[in-house]
């Protein structure tokens, strides 16, 4: 009975796993793409509603302390499911246009989501590792899902090789921490008092593994190529849901297992955060491809989130959670619009030069992209501004003033490359006449809803921040 | 009885290990390595480590050796003379590392004074299939179930990558 109760408490992940299996069977019997899509969307929406209800539930542990429910874990699950839902809605049109459309894509996305939820909620290193691997294996496949595109294949191979490499660090870290604590549970690692070489080496390797996954500088080398080569909605999925899962797991480990070594890891985080913000933004400035520019911008955004982690306080953690929520909404939106523009006959519309005049060709899409990019740049009253404000405020509260200043300066520089896209869209005349196909209704509604969230929650950020403060 | 079995398996293990490095054909080498791993699994069984013995056969003798054989057959490496006749830095480094490992092993063996290791009651109770099954399906049930998802996505993903686009066939 206790097991059934635990399954009930852990329902969002269970629903998504069952949805994955169901969709896999549907595609095995060659069901129509629409059927598969809407089955997935329906089940993920149910899981999302359940995760939303969990936000107000009591925090606790399930499966004998293997995973957490409620509180931070519930919010992580919520963001991941939100990202998945919109990725599913935006996938259909893209893959149909790409001409390589297999409905197994949906099963793999749902399995990846299961892995992400497990990663974000587990409180045991064994479970964290298995969640991470489930997510990663599914993402390697998704990165290469447009098989006729060489860059997609290249992205999949690069992601696989570097992902396997980073998994080595991760696993070695886990092994050493197990050696130091005699158990893989985060609680037991927190109780280690004799911090010898094994403990520190384990911590360092584990954090290195995480830095790879959240693409922090100098472990970001794979990110630009993988993000540029992958199918665009999948890039949005990797940049938001996958990164969110990684950050939540990292927060879980930092707050529950490594709390007592806060002083030491905070210094490391600060250095990595500065490197990530500066490199990510500076390199994004010179990009001429919008997709690649957003890849570098996503590296920079990981840097801002690391600023909140460096604080290591409750305010810091809840600011990072808010940041990831905001980032997921606006980034999936931005990648969604870019996925729509992407290709016109032989013209690669991810190149910035080809964005000239697109704002007048497709007024609605132009406005939506403008909203998302304003938000990513952190211009008030958009959601991105509230996220950045909370993160930097948490840093200032923990006396990390220099870090906050560097953050503000780099995000001011970042406004340049976001605004440049708008300049091209509205102030340049196009060289060739481009007739884009009309946008699908579902596609427009999904992006419109994301833009609405970006603006409304940006004006009223406390609606979300209050929930987070209650954890 | 146990002692006789041990000597039989140990002789087999050492003999097949020697045959692995001394046989001319690489395929024979790989097959001798399989024999070596199976006899090691027998030694594990004598030590009451049932689970380890099964895993040894399943993973090493089964999966990894099949991979070895495939690679050998695909790459067609039977020109071993040329590999070792060159005195490269890499070969020298390899011999050095091998020497260090061998020295370490001899040091560990020389420090042991008993005839056969004593098996305590605790050791036998931990390594049985029963004990591992119990832990796996109670304490570690959750990671076990998630592993099932991981394996499913690996298989579906592999098939997904391998399948052809029906449109491009035409």
Coordinates of C-alpha atoms in Angstrom, one line a residue:
Chain A
X1 CA 0.0 0.0 0.0
X2 CA 2.8 2.3 0.8
X3 CA 4.2 1.8 -2.7
X4 CA 0.8 2.7 -4.3
X5 CA 0.7 5.8 -2.1
X6 CA 4.2 6.7 -3.3
X7 CA 3.2 6.2 -6.9
X8 CA 0.2 8.5 -6.3
X9 CA 2.5 11.2 -4.9
X10 CA 4.9 10.8 -7.8
X11 CA 2.1 10.8 -10.4
X12 CA 3.4 13.4 -12.9
X13 CA 6.5 11.3 -13.8
X14 CA 4.4 8.1 -13.8
X15 CA 1.9 9.6 -16.2
X16 CA 4.6 10.8 -18.6
X17 CA 6.3 7.4 -18.5
X18 CA 3.0 5.6 -19.3
X19 CA 2.3 8.2 -22.0
X20 CA 5.7 7.4 -23.5
X21 CA 4.9 3.6 -23.6
X22 CA 1.4 4.3 -25.0
X23 CA 2.7 6.5 -27.7
X24 CA 5.4 4.0 -28.6
X25 CA 2.7 1.4 -29.1
X26 CA 0.6 3.8 -31.1
X27 CA 3.5 4.5 -33.5
X28 CA 4.3 0.8 -33.7
X29 CA 0.8 0.3 -35.1
X30 CA 1.4 3.2 -37.5
X31 CA -1.2 5.5 -36.0
X32 CA -1.7 8.8 -37.7
X33 CA 0.7 11.6 -36.6
X34 CA -2.1 13.7 -35.3
X35 CA -3.4 10.9 -33.1
X36 CA 0.0 10.4 -31.6
X37 CA 0.6 14.1 -31.1
X38 CA -2.7 14.8 -29.4
X39 CA -2.5 11.7 -27.2
X40 CA 0.9 13.0 -26.0
X41 CA -0.3 16.5 -25.5
X42 CA -3.3 15.4 -23.6
X43 CA -1.4 13.1 -21.2
X44 CA 1.4 15.7 -20.7
X45 CA -1.3 18.3 -19.9
X46 CA -2.8 16.0 -17.3
X47 CA 0.6 15.5 -15.7
X48 CA 1.2 19.3 -15.9
X49 CA -2.1 20.0 -14.0
X50 CA -1.2 17.4 -11.4
X51 CA 2.3 19.0 -11.0
X52 CA 0.6 22.4 -10.6
X53 CA -1.5 21.0 -7.8
X54 CA 1.6 19.6 -6.2
X55 CA 3.1 23.1 -5.9
X56 CA 0.8 23.6 -2.9
X57 CA 1.2 20.1 -1.4
X58 CA 3.4 19.3 1.5
X59 CA 7.1 18.5 0.7
X60 CA 8.3 15.0 1.5
X61 CA 10.1 11.9 0.2
X62 CA 8.9 8.9 -1.7
X63 CA 10.3 5.4 -2.6
X64 CA 12.2 5.2 0.7
X65 CA 14.0 8.5 0.3
X66 CA 15.0 8.0 -3.3
X67 CA 13.0 11.0 -4.6
X68 CA 11.5 14.2 -3.3
X69 CA 7.9 15.5 -3.9
X70 CA 6.4 18.9 -3.3
X71 CA 8.3 22.2 -2.9
X72 CA 11.3 22.6 -5.1
X73 CA 10.9 19.2 -6.7
X74 CA 7.3 20.0 -7.7
X75 CA 8.3 23.3 -9.2
X76 CA 11.0 21.6 -11.2
X77 CA 8.6 19.0 -12.5
X78 CA 6.2 21.8 -13.4
X79 CA 8.7 23.7 -15.5
X80 CA 9.9 20.6 -17.3
X81 CA 6.3 19.6 -18.2
X82 CA 5.5 23.1 -19.3
X83 CA 8.5 23.1 -21.6
X84 CA 7.6 19.6 -22.9
X85 CA 4.0 20.6 -23.6
X86 CA 5.0 23.5 -25.8
X87 CA 7.8 21.6 -27.5
X88 CA 5.2 18.9 -28.5
X89 CA 2.9 21.5 -29.9
X90 CA 5.6 23.2 -31.9
X91 CA 7.2 19.9 -33.1
X92 CA 4.5 18.8 -35.5
X93 CA 4.7 21.6 -38.1
X94 CA 8.5 21.7 -38.0
X95 CA 9.0 18.0 -38.7
X96 CA 6.3 17.9 -41.3
X97 CA 8.1 20.7 -43.2
X98 CA 11.4 19.0 -42.7
X99 CA 10.0 16.0 -44.6
X100 CA 11.3 13.5 -42.0
X101 CA 8.5 12.8 -39.7
X102 CA 8.4 9.7 -37.6
X103 CA 5.9 9.6 -34.8
X104 CA 8.5 7.8 -32.6
X105 CA 9.8 11.3 -31.9
X106 CA 7.0 11.8 -29.5
X107 CA 7.7 8.6 -27.5
X108 CA 11.4 9.6 -27.3
X109 CA 10.5 13.1 -26.1
X110 CA 8.2 11.7 -23.4
X111 CA 10.9 9.3 -22.2
X112 CA 13.3 12.2 -22.1
X113 CA 10.8 14.1 -20.0
X114 CA 10.5 11.1 -17.6
X115 CA 14.3 11.1 -17.2
X116 CA 14.3 14.9 -16.6
X117 CA 11.7 14.7 -13.9
X118 CA 13.6 11.8 -12.2
X119 CA 16.8 13.9 -12.5
X120 CA 15.2 17.0 -11.0
X121 CA 13.5 15.3 -8.1
X122 CA 15.8 12.5 -7.0
X123 CA 17.7 12.6 -3.7
X124 CA 20.0 9.7 -4.3
X125 CA 23.0 9.8 -6.5
X126 CA 22.1 6.4 -8.1
X127 CA 18.7 7.7 -9.1
X128 CA 20.2 11.0 -10.3
X129 CA 22.6 9.2 -12.5
X130 CA 19.9 7.0 -14.1
X131 CA 17.6 10.0 -14.6
X132 CA 20.5 11.9 -16.2
X133 CA 21.3 9.0 -18.6
X134 CA 17.6 8.5 -19.6
X135 CA 17.4 12.1 -20.5
X136 CA 20.8 12.2 -22.3
X137 CA 20.3 9.1 -24.4
X138 CA 16.9 10.3 -25.6
X139 CA 18.4 13.8 -26.4
X140 CA 21.3 12.2 -28.4
X141 CA 18.6 10.6 -30.6
X142 CA 16.5 13.7 -30.9
X143 CA 19.5 15.8 -31.9
X144 CA 19.9 13.6 -34.9
X145 CA 16.3 13.2 -35.8
X146 CA 16.4 14.9 -39.2
X147 CA 18.6 12.3 -40.8
X148 CA 18.9 13.9 -44.2
X149 CA 20.5 17.0 -42.6
X150 CA 24.3 16.6 -42.2
X151 CA 24.4 19.1 -39.4
X152 CA 21.8 17.3 -37.5
X153 CA 23.8 14.1 -37.6
X154 CA 27.0 16.0 -36.7
X155 CA 25.1 17.5 -33.7
X156 CA 24.0 14.1 -32.6
X157 CA 27.5 12.6 -32.8
X158 CA 29.1 15.5 -31.1
X159 CA 26.5 15.5 -28.3
X160 CA 26.9 11.8 -27.8
X161 CA 30.7 11.8 -27.6
X162 CA 31.0 14.8 -25.3
X163 CA 28.0 13.6 -23.3
X164 CA 29.6 10.2 -22.7
X165 CA 32.8 12.0 -21.8
X166 CA 31.1 14.1 -19.2
X167 CA 29.2 11.1 -17.9
X168 CA 32.6 9.7 -17.0
X169 CA 33.4 12.6 -14.8
X170 CA 29.9 12.4 -13.2
X171 CA 30.1 8.7 -12.5
X172 CA 33.6 8.9 -11.1
X173 CA 32.5 11.7 -8.8
X174 CA 29.6 9.6 -7.6
X175 CA 31.9 6.7 -6.9
X176 CA 34.3 8.8 -4.9
X177 CA 31.5 10.4 -2.9
X178 CA 30.1 6.9 -2.2
X179 CA 33.6 6.0 -0.9
X180 CA 33.6 9.0 1.4
X181 CA 30.1 8.7 2.7
X182 CA 29.5 4.9 2.5
X183 CA 26.1 5.6 0.9
X184 CA 24.7 7.3 -2.2
X185 CA 21.9 9.2 -0.5
X186 CA 22.3 12.9 -0.3
X187 CA 21.5 12.9 3.4
X188 CA 24.4 10.6 4.2
X189 CA 26.8 12.7 2.1
X190 CA 25.7 15.8 4.1
X191 CA 26.6 13.9 7.3
X192 CA 30.2 13.4 6.2
X193 CA 32.4 15.1 8.7
X194 CA 35.8 13.7 7.8
X195 CA 36.3 15.7 4.5
X196 CA 39.4 14.1 3.0
X197 CA 40.8 14.0 -0.5
X198 CA 38.2 11.5 -1.6
X199 CA 35.4 13.8 -0.6
X200 CA 36.8 16.9 -2.3
X201 CA 37.8 15.0 -5.5
X202 CA 34.3 13.4 -5.6
X203 CA 32.6 16.8 -5.2
X204 CA 34.8 18.4 -7.9
X205 CA 34.2 15.6 -10.4
X206 CA 30.5 15.6 -9.8
X207 CA 30.3 19.4 -10.2
X208 CA 32.3 19.1 -13.4
X209 CA 29.8 16.6 -14.8
X210 CA 27.0 19.1 -14.0
X211 CA 28.9 22.0 -15.6
X212 CA 29.1 20.0 -18.8
X213 CA 25.3 19.4 -18.7
X214 CA 24.3 23.0 -18.0
X215 CA 27.0 24.1 -20.5
X216 CA 28.9 26.5 -18.2
X217 CA 32.2 27.9 -19.5
X218 CA 34.8 26.3 -19.9
X219 CA 32.7 23.1 -20.4
X220 CA 30.5 24.6 -23.1
X221 CA 32.4 23.6 -26.3
X222 CA 29.6 21.2 -27.4
X223 CA 26.8 23.7 -27.0
X224 CA 26.9 25.9 -30.1
X225 CA 27.3 23.1 -32.7
X226 CA 24.7 20.9 -31.0
X227 CA 22.2 23.7 -30.6
X228 CA 22.7 24.9 -34.2
X229 CA 22.6 21.5 -35.8
X230 CA 19.6 20.0 -33.9
X231 CA 16.1 20.5 -35.2
X232 CA 15.0 23.9 -33.9
X233 CA 12.1 22.9 -31.6
X234 CA 14.4 20.2 -30.1
X235 CA 17.0 22.8 -29.6
X236 CA 14.5 24.8 -27.6
X237 CA 13.7 21.7 -25.6
X238 CA 17.3 21.0 -24.9
X239 CA 18.0 24.6 -23.9
X240 CA 15.1 24.8 -21.5
X241 CA 13.7 21.6 -20.1
X242 CA 17.0 19.7 -20.1
X243 CA 18.9 22.6 -18.6
X244 CA 16.2 23.1 -16.0
X245 CA 16.4 19.5 -14.9
X246 CA 20.2 19.8 -14.6
X247 CA 19.9 23.0 -12.6
X248 CA 17.3 21.5 -10.2
X249 CA 19.4 18.4 -9.6
X250 CA 22.4 20.6 -9.0
X251 CA 20.4 22.7 -6.5
X252 CA 19.2 19.5 -4.8
X253 CA 22.7 18.3 -4.4
X254 CA 24.1 21.7 -3.3
X255 CA 21.3 22.4 -0.8
X256 CA 21.0 18.9 0.6
X257 CA 24.3 17.2 0.4
X258 CA 27.0 19.9 0.1
X259 CA 25.4 22.6 2.4
X260 CA 28.3 22.3 4.8
X261 CA 30.9 23.0 2.1
X262 CA 29.1 26.1 0.9
X263 CA 32.1 28.4 1.3
X264 CA 34.3 26.3 -0.9
X265 CA 31.9 25.5 -3.8
X266 CA 30.5 29.0 -3.8
X267 CA 33.9 30.4 -4.8
X268 CA 34.1 27.9 -7.7
X269 CA 30.6 28.9 -8.8
X270 CA 31.4 32.6 -8.7
X271 CA 34.4 32.1 -11.0
X272 CA 32.4 29.8 -13.4
X273 CA 29.5 32.3 -13.4
X274 CA 31.7 35.2 -14.4
X275 CA 33.4 33.2 -17.1
X276 CA 30.1 31.9 -18.4
X277 CA 28.4 35.3 -18.5
X278 CA 31.4 37.1 -20.1
X279 CA 32.3 34.4 -22.7
X280 CA 28.7 33.6 -23.6
X281 CA 27.7 37.2 -24.2
X282 CA 30.9 38.4 -25.9
X283 CA 30.9 35.5 -28.4
X284 CA 27.1 35.9 -29.0
X285 CA 27.9 39.6 -30.1
X286 CA 29.7 38.5 -33.2
X287 CA 27.4 35.7 -34.4
X288 CA 25.7 36.1 -37.8
X289 CA 23.4 33.1 -37.4
X290 CA 20.4 33.6 -35.2
X291 CA 20.2 30.0 -34.0
X292 CA 23.9 30.0 -33.1
X293 CA 23.5 33.4 -31.4
X294 CA 20.7 31.9 -29.2
X295 CA 23.0 29.0 -28.4
X296 CA 25.6 31.4 -27.0
X297 CA 22.9 33.4 -25.3
X298 CA 21.7 30.2 -23.6
X299 CA 25.3 29.7 -22.3
X300 CA 25.1 33.3 -20.9
X301 CA 21.8 32.6 -19.3
X302 CA 23.3 29.6 -17.5
X303 CA 25.8 32.1 -16.1
X304 CA 23.1 34.3 -14.7
X305 CA 21.5 31.3 -13.0
X306 CA 24.9 30.3 -11.6
X307 CA 25.0 33.8 -10.0
X308 CA 21.9 32.9 -8.0
X309 CA 23.5 29.5 -7.1
X310 CA 26.7 31.2 -5.8
X311 CA 24.6 33.0 -3.2
X312 CA 23.7 29.6 -1.8
X313 CA 20.9 31.1 0.3
X314 CA 17.1 30.3 0.2
X315 CA 16.6 33.5 -1.7
X316 CA 19.2 32.5 -4.2
X317 CA 17.7 29.1 -4.8
X318 CA 14.2 30.5 -5.2
X319 CA 15.5 33.2 -7.6
X320 CA 17.2 30.6 -9.7
X321 CA 13.9 28.6 -9.8
X322 CA 12.1 31.7 -11.0
X323 CA 14.8 32.4 -13.5
X324 CA 14.6 28.9 -15.0
X325 CA 10.8 29.3 -15.2
X326 CA 11.1 32.6 -17.0
X327 CA 13.9 31.3 -19.2
X328 CA 11.9 28.3 -20.3
X329 CA 8.9 30.3 -21.3
X330 CA 10.7 32.9 -23.4
X331 CA 13.3 30.6 -24.9
X332 CA 10.9 28.0 -26.2
X333 CA 8.9 30.9 -27.7
X334 CA 12.0 32.4 -29.4
X335 CA 13.1 29.0 -30.8
X336 CA 9.5 28.4 -31.9
X337 CA 9.5 31.6 -34.0
X338 CA 12.9 30.8 -35.5
X339 CA 11.8 27.3 -36.3
X340 CA 8.9 28.8 -38.3
X341 CA 11.2 31.1 -40.2
X342 CA 14.0 28.6 -40.7
X343 CA 13.8 27.7 -44.4
X344 CA 12.4 29.1 -47.6
X345 CA 13.4 26.9 -50.6
X346 CA 17.2 27.0 -50.6
X347 CA 17.5 30.0 -48.4
X348 CA 18.8 29.4 -44.9
X349 CA 16.6 31.8 -42.9
X350 CA 18.6 31.3 -39.7
X351 CA 21.2 33.6 -41.1
X352 CA 20.8 37.1 -39.7
X353 CA 21.1 38.8 -43.1
X354 CA 18.1 36.9 -44.4
X355 CA 15.9 38.3 -41.5
X356 CA 15.8 41.6 -43.4
X357 CA 12.2 42.7 -43.7
X358 CA 10.7 39.5 -42.2
X359 CA 8.9 41.6 -39.6
X360 CA 6.6 43.0 -42.3
X361 CA 6.2 39.7 -44.2
X362 CA 4.8 38.0 -41.1
X363 CA 3.7 40.8 -38.7
X364 CA 2.4 38.5 -36.0
X365 CA 5.5 36.3 -35.9
X366 CA 7.7 39.5 -35.9
X367 CA 5.9 40.9 -32.9
X368 CA 6.1 37.6 -31.1
X369 CA 9.9 37.3 -31.7
X370 CA 10.3 40.9 -30.6
X371 CA 8.5 40.1 -27.3
X372 CA 10.6 37.0 -26.6
X373 CA 13.9 38.7 -27.5
X374 CA 13.0 41.8 -25.3
X375 CA 12.4 39.4 -22.5
X376 CA 15.6 37.5 -23.1
X377 CA 17.5 40.8 -23.1
X378 CA 15.9 41.5 -19.7
X379 CA 14.1 44.7 -20.6
X380 CA 11.2 45.6 -18.2
X381 CA 8.3 44.9 -18.0
X382 CA 9.0 41.4 -19.5
X383 CA 9.4 38.2 -17.5
X384 CA 13.2 38.1 -18.2
X385 CA 13.7 41.3 -16.3
X386 CA 12.0 40.0 -13.2
X387 CA 14.1 36.8 -13.3
X388 CA 17.4 38.8 -13.7
X389 CA 16.3 41.2 -10.9
X390 CA 15.6 38.4 -8.4
X391 CA 18.9 36.6 -9.2
X392 CA 21.1 39.7 -8.9
X393 CA 19.2 40.8 -5.7
X394 CA 19.9 37.5 -4.1
X395 CA 23.6 37.9 -5.0
X396 CA 23.7 41.4 -3.5
X397 CA 22.1 40.1 -0.3
X398 CA 24.9 37.6 0.0
X399 CA 27.5 40.3 -0.4
X400 CA 28.4 39.2 -3.9
X401 CA 28.2 42.7 -5.2
X402 CA 31.0 42.4 -7.8
X403 CA 29.4 39.4 -9.3
X404 CA 26.0 41.2 -9.6
X405 CA 27.8 44.2 -11.2
X406 CA 29.4 42.0 -13.8
X407 CA 26.0 40.3 -14.4
X408 CA 24.3 43.6 -15.0
X409 CA 27.1 44.9 -17.3
X410 CA 27.1 41.7 -19.4
X411 CA 23.3 41.7 -19.8
X412 CA 23.5 45.3 -21.0
X413 CA 26.0 44.2 -23.6
X414 CA 23.6 41.3 -24.5
X415 CA 20.9 43.8 -25.4
X416 CA 22.9 44.7 -28.4
X417 CA 22.7 41.3 -30.1
X418 CA 19.0 40.8 -29.3
X419 CA 18.1 44.2 -30.6
X420 CA 20.2 43.7 -33.7
X421 CA 17.7 40.9 -34.8
X422 CA 14.9 43.5 -34.5
X423 CA 16.9 46.0 -36.5
X424 CA 17.2 43.5 -39.4
X425 CA 13.6 42.5 -39.1
X426 CA 12.1 46.0 -39.3
X427 CA 14.7 48.4 -40.7
X428 CA 16.4 46.6 -43.6
X429 CA 15.0 45.8 -47.0
X430 CA 15.0 42.2 -48.1
X431 CA 17.3 41.2 -51.0
X432 CA 15.0 38.4 -52.2
X433 CA 11.3 38.1 -52.3
X434 CA 10.3 35.6 -49.7
X435 CA 6.8 34.1 -49.5
X436 CA 6.5 32.1 -46.3
X437 CA 3.8 29.5 -45.8
X438 CA 1.0 30.6 -43.5
X439 CA 1.4 29.7 -39.8
X440 CA -0.7 26.9 -38.4
X441 CA -3.4 27.8 -35.9
X442 CA -2.1 25.6 -33.1
X443 CA 1.4 27.0 -33.7
X444 CA 0.2 30.6 -33.5
X445 CA -1.9 29.9 -30.4
X446 CA 0.9 28.1 -28.6
X447 CA 3.4 30.9 -29.3
X448 CA 0.8 33.6 -28.5
X449 CA 0.1 32.0 -25.1
X450 CA 3.8 31.9 -24.3
X451 CA 4.1 35.6 -25.3
X452 CA 1.1 36.4 -23.1
X453 CA 2.7 34.6 -20.2
X454 CA 6.0 36.5 -20.8
X455 CA 4.2 39.9 -20.6
X456 CA 1.6 39.2 -17.9
X457 CA 3.9 37.4 -15.5
X458 CA 6.5 40.0 -16.2
X459 CA 4.1 42.7 -15.0
X460 CA 3.0 40.6 -12.0
X461 CA 6.1 38.4 -11.1
X462 CA 5.0 38.1 -7.5
X463 CA 2.3 35.6 -8.4
X464 CA 5.0 33.1 -9.1
X465 CA 7.6 34.4 -6.7
X466 CA 5.2 34.1 -3.8
X467 CA 4.7 30.4 -4.5
X468 CA 8.4 30.0 -4.5
X469 CA 9.0 31.9 -1.3
X470 CA 6.6 29.5 0.5
X471 CA 8.8 26.5 -0.2
Chain B
X1 CA 36.0 -31.2 -3.0
X2 CA 36.0 -27.4 -3.1
X3 CA 39.7 -27.3 -3.0
X4 CA 40.0 -29.7 -6.0
X5 CA 37.5 -27.7 -8.0
X6 CA 39.4 -24.5 -7.2
X7 CA 42.6 -26.0 -8.4
X8 CA 40.9 -27.2 -11.6
X9 CA 39.4 -23.8 -12.3
X10 CA 42.5 -21.9 -11.4
X11 CA 44.7 -24.0 -13.7
X12 CA 42.1 -23.5 -16.4
X13 CA 42.1 -19.8 -15.8
X14 CA 45.8 -19.4 -15.9
X15 CA 46.2 -21.7 -18.8
X16 CA 43.6 -19.9 -20.9
X17 CA 45.1 -16.6 -20.0
X18 CA 48.5 -17.8 -21.2
X19 CA 46.9 -19.1 -24.4
X20 CA 45.2 -15.8 -24.9
X21 CA 48.4 -13.9 -25.1
X22 CA 50.4 -16.6 -26.9
X23 CA 48.1 -17.8 -29.7
X24 CA 48.9 -16.6 -33.2
X25 CA 45.4 -16.0 -34.4
X26 CA 43.5 -13.1 -32.8
X27 CA 40.1 -14.9 -33.0
X28 CA 41.6 -17.8 -31.0
X29 CA 42.9 -15.3 -28.5
X30 CA 39.5 -13.9 -28.0
X31 CA 38.0 -17.3 -27.6
X32 CA 40.6 -18.3 -25.0
X33 CA 39.7 -15.0 -23.2
X34 CA 36.1 -16.3 -23.1
X35 CA 37.3 -19.5 -21.5
X36 CA 39.3 -17.5 -19.0
X37 CA 36.3 -15.5 -18.0
X38 CA 34.1 -18.5 -17.6
X39 CA 36.6 -20.2 -15.4
X40 CA 36.9 -17.0 -13.3
X41 CA 33.1 -17.1 -13.0
X42 CA 33.5 -20.6 -11.6
X43 CA 36.0 -19.3 -9.0
X44 CA 33.4 -16.7 -8.0
X45 CA 30.8 -19.4 -7.5
X46 CA 33.1 -21.3 -5.2
X47 CA 33.4 -18.1 -3.1
X48 CA 29.6 -18.0 -2.9
X49 CA 29.3 -14.9 -5.0
X50 CA 26.6 -16.1 -7.2
X51 CA 25.5 -12.7 -8.6
X52 CA 29.1 -11.8 -9.5
X53 CA 29.5 -15.1 -11.3
X54 CA 26.4 -14.6 -13.4
X55 CA 27.3 -11.0 -14.2
X56 CA 30.8 -12.1 -15.2
X57 CA 29.3 -14.6 -17.7
X58 CA 26.5 -12.3 -18.9
X59 CA 28.5 -9.1 -19.3
X60 CA 32.1 -10.1 -19.9
X61 CA 31.9 -13.5 -21.6
X62 CA 28.6 -12.6 -23.3
X63 CA 28.3 -8.9 -24.3
X64 CA 31.8 -7.6 -24.3
X65 CA 33.4 -10.6 -25.9
X66 CA 30.9 -10.6 -28.7
X67 CA 31.9 -6.9 -29.3
X68 CA 35.6 -7.9 -29.3
X69 CA 35.0 -10.7 -31.8
X70 CA 33.0 -8.4 -34.1
X71 CA 35.7 -5.7 -34.0
X72 CA 38.4 -8.3 -34.7
X73 CA 36.5 -9.8 -37.6
X74 CA 35.6 -6.4 -39.1
X75 CA 39.0 -4.9 -38.7
X76 CA 40.8 -8.0 -39.8
X77 CA 43.8 -7.5 -37.6
X78 CA 46.2 -10.5 -38.0
X79 CA 49.3 -8.6 -38.6
X80 CA 50.5 -8.6 -35.0
X81 CA 54.2 -8.8 -35.9
X82 CA 54.3 -5.2 -37.3
X83 CA 52.5 -3.8 -34.2
X84 CA 55.1 -5.0 -31.8
X85 CA 58.2 -4.7 -33.9
X86 CA 58.0 -0.9 -33.7
X87 CA 59.7 0.6 -30.7
X88 CA 57.3 3.5 -30.2
X89 CA 56.9 5.6 -27.1
X90 CA 53.4 4.3 -26.8
X91 CA 54.5 0.7 -26.7
X92 CA 57.2 1.5 -24.1
X93 CA 54.6 3.3 -22.0
X94 CA 52.2 0.3 -22.3
X95 CA 54.9 -2.1 -21.1
X96 CA 55.8 0.2 -18.2
X97 CA 52.2 0.4 -17.1
X98 CA 51.9 -3.4 -17.4
X99 CA 55.0 -3.9 -15.3
X100 CA 53.7 -1.6 -12.6
X101 CA 50.4 -3.5 -12.4
X102 CA 52.2 -6.9 -12.4
X103 CA 54.4 -5.6 -9.6
X104 CA 51.5 -4.5 -7.6
X105 CA 49.8 -7.9 -8.0
X106 CA 52.9 -9.8 -6.9
X107 CA 53.2 -7.6 -3.9
X108 CA 49.6 -8.3 -2.9
X109 CA 50.0 -12.0 -3.4
X110 CA 53.3 -12.1 -1.5
X111 CA 51.7 -10.5 1.5
X112 CA 49.1 -13.2 1.8
X113 CA 50.0 -16.1 4.1
X114 CA 46.8 -18.3 4.1
X115 CA 46.0 -21.1 1.6
X116 CA 42.6 -20.1 0.5
X117 CA 40.6 -17.0 1.6
X118 CA 38.3 -17.6 4.5
X119 CA 34.6 -17.0 3.6
X120 CA 32.8 -15.3 6.5
X121 CA 29.1 -15.7 6.9
X122 CA 28.5 -12.1 6.1
X123 CA 30.3 -12.4 2.8
X124 CA 28.2 -15.3 1.7
X125 CA 24.9 -13.6 2.6
X126 CA 25.7 -10.4 0.6
X127 CA 26.7 -12.0 -2.7
X128 CA 23.8 -14.3 -3.2
X129 CA 21.1 -13.7 -5.8
X130 CA 18.5 -13.8 -3.1
X131 CA 20.1 -11.0 -1.1
X132 CA 20.7 -8.8 -4.1
X133 CA 17.2 -9.4 -5.5
X134 CA 15.7 -8.4 -2.1
X135 CA 17.6 -5.2 -2.0
X136 CA 17.0 -4.4 -5.6
X137 CA 13.2 -4.9 -5.3
X138 CA 12.8 -3.0 -2.0
X139 CA 15.3 -0.3 -1.4
X140 CA 16.3 0.2 -5.0
X141 CA 13.0 -0.4 -6.6
X142 CA 12.7 3.1 -7.9
X143 CA 16.0 3.3 -9.8
X144 CA 15.3 -0.2 -11.0
X145 CA 12.1 0.9 -12.7
X146 CA 13.7 4.0 -14.1
X147 CA 16.4 1.8 -15.6
X148 CA 13.7 0.0 -17.5
X149 CA 12.7 3.3 -19.1
X150 CA 16.3 4.0 -19.9
X151 CA 16.7 0.6 -21.7
X152 CA 13.5 1.1 -23.5
X153 CA 14.5 4.5 -24.8
X154 CA 17.9 3.2 -25.8
X155 CA 16.3 0.4 -27.9
X156 CA 13.6 2.7 -29.4
X157 CA 16.3 5.3 -30.1
X158 CA 18.6 2.9 -31.8
X159 CA 15.8 1.6 -34.0
X160 CA 14.8 5.2 -34.8
X161 CA 18.3 6.1 -35.9
X162 CA 18.6 2.9 -38.0
X163 CA 15.3 3.1 -39.8
X164 CA 15.1 4.6 -43.3
X165 CA 12.9 7.5 -44.3
X166 CA 10.0 5.9 -46.3
X167 CA 9.9 9.0 -48.5
X168 CA 13.5 8.9 -49.5
X169 CA 13.2 5.3 -50.7
X170 CA 11.1 6.3 -53.7

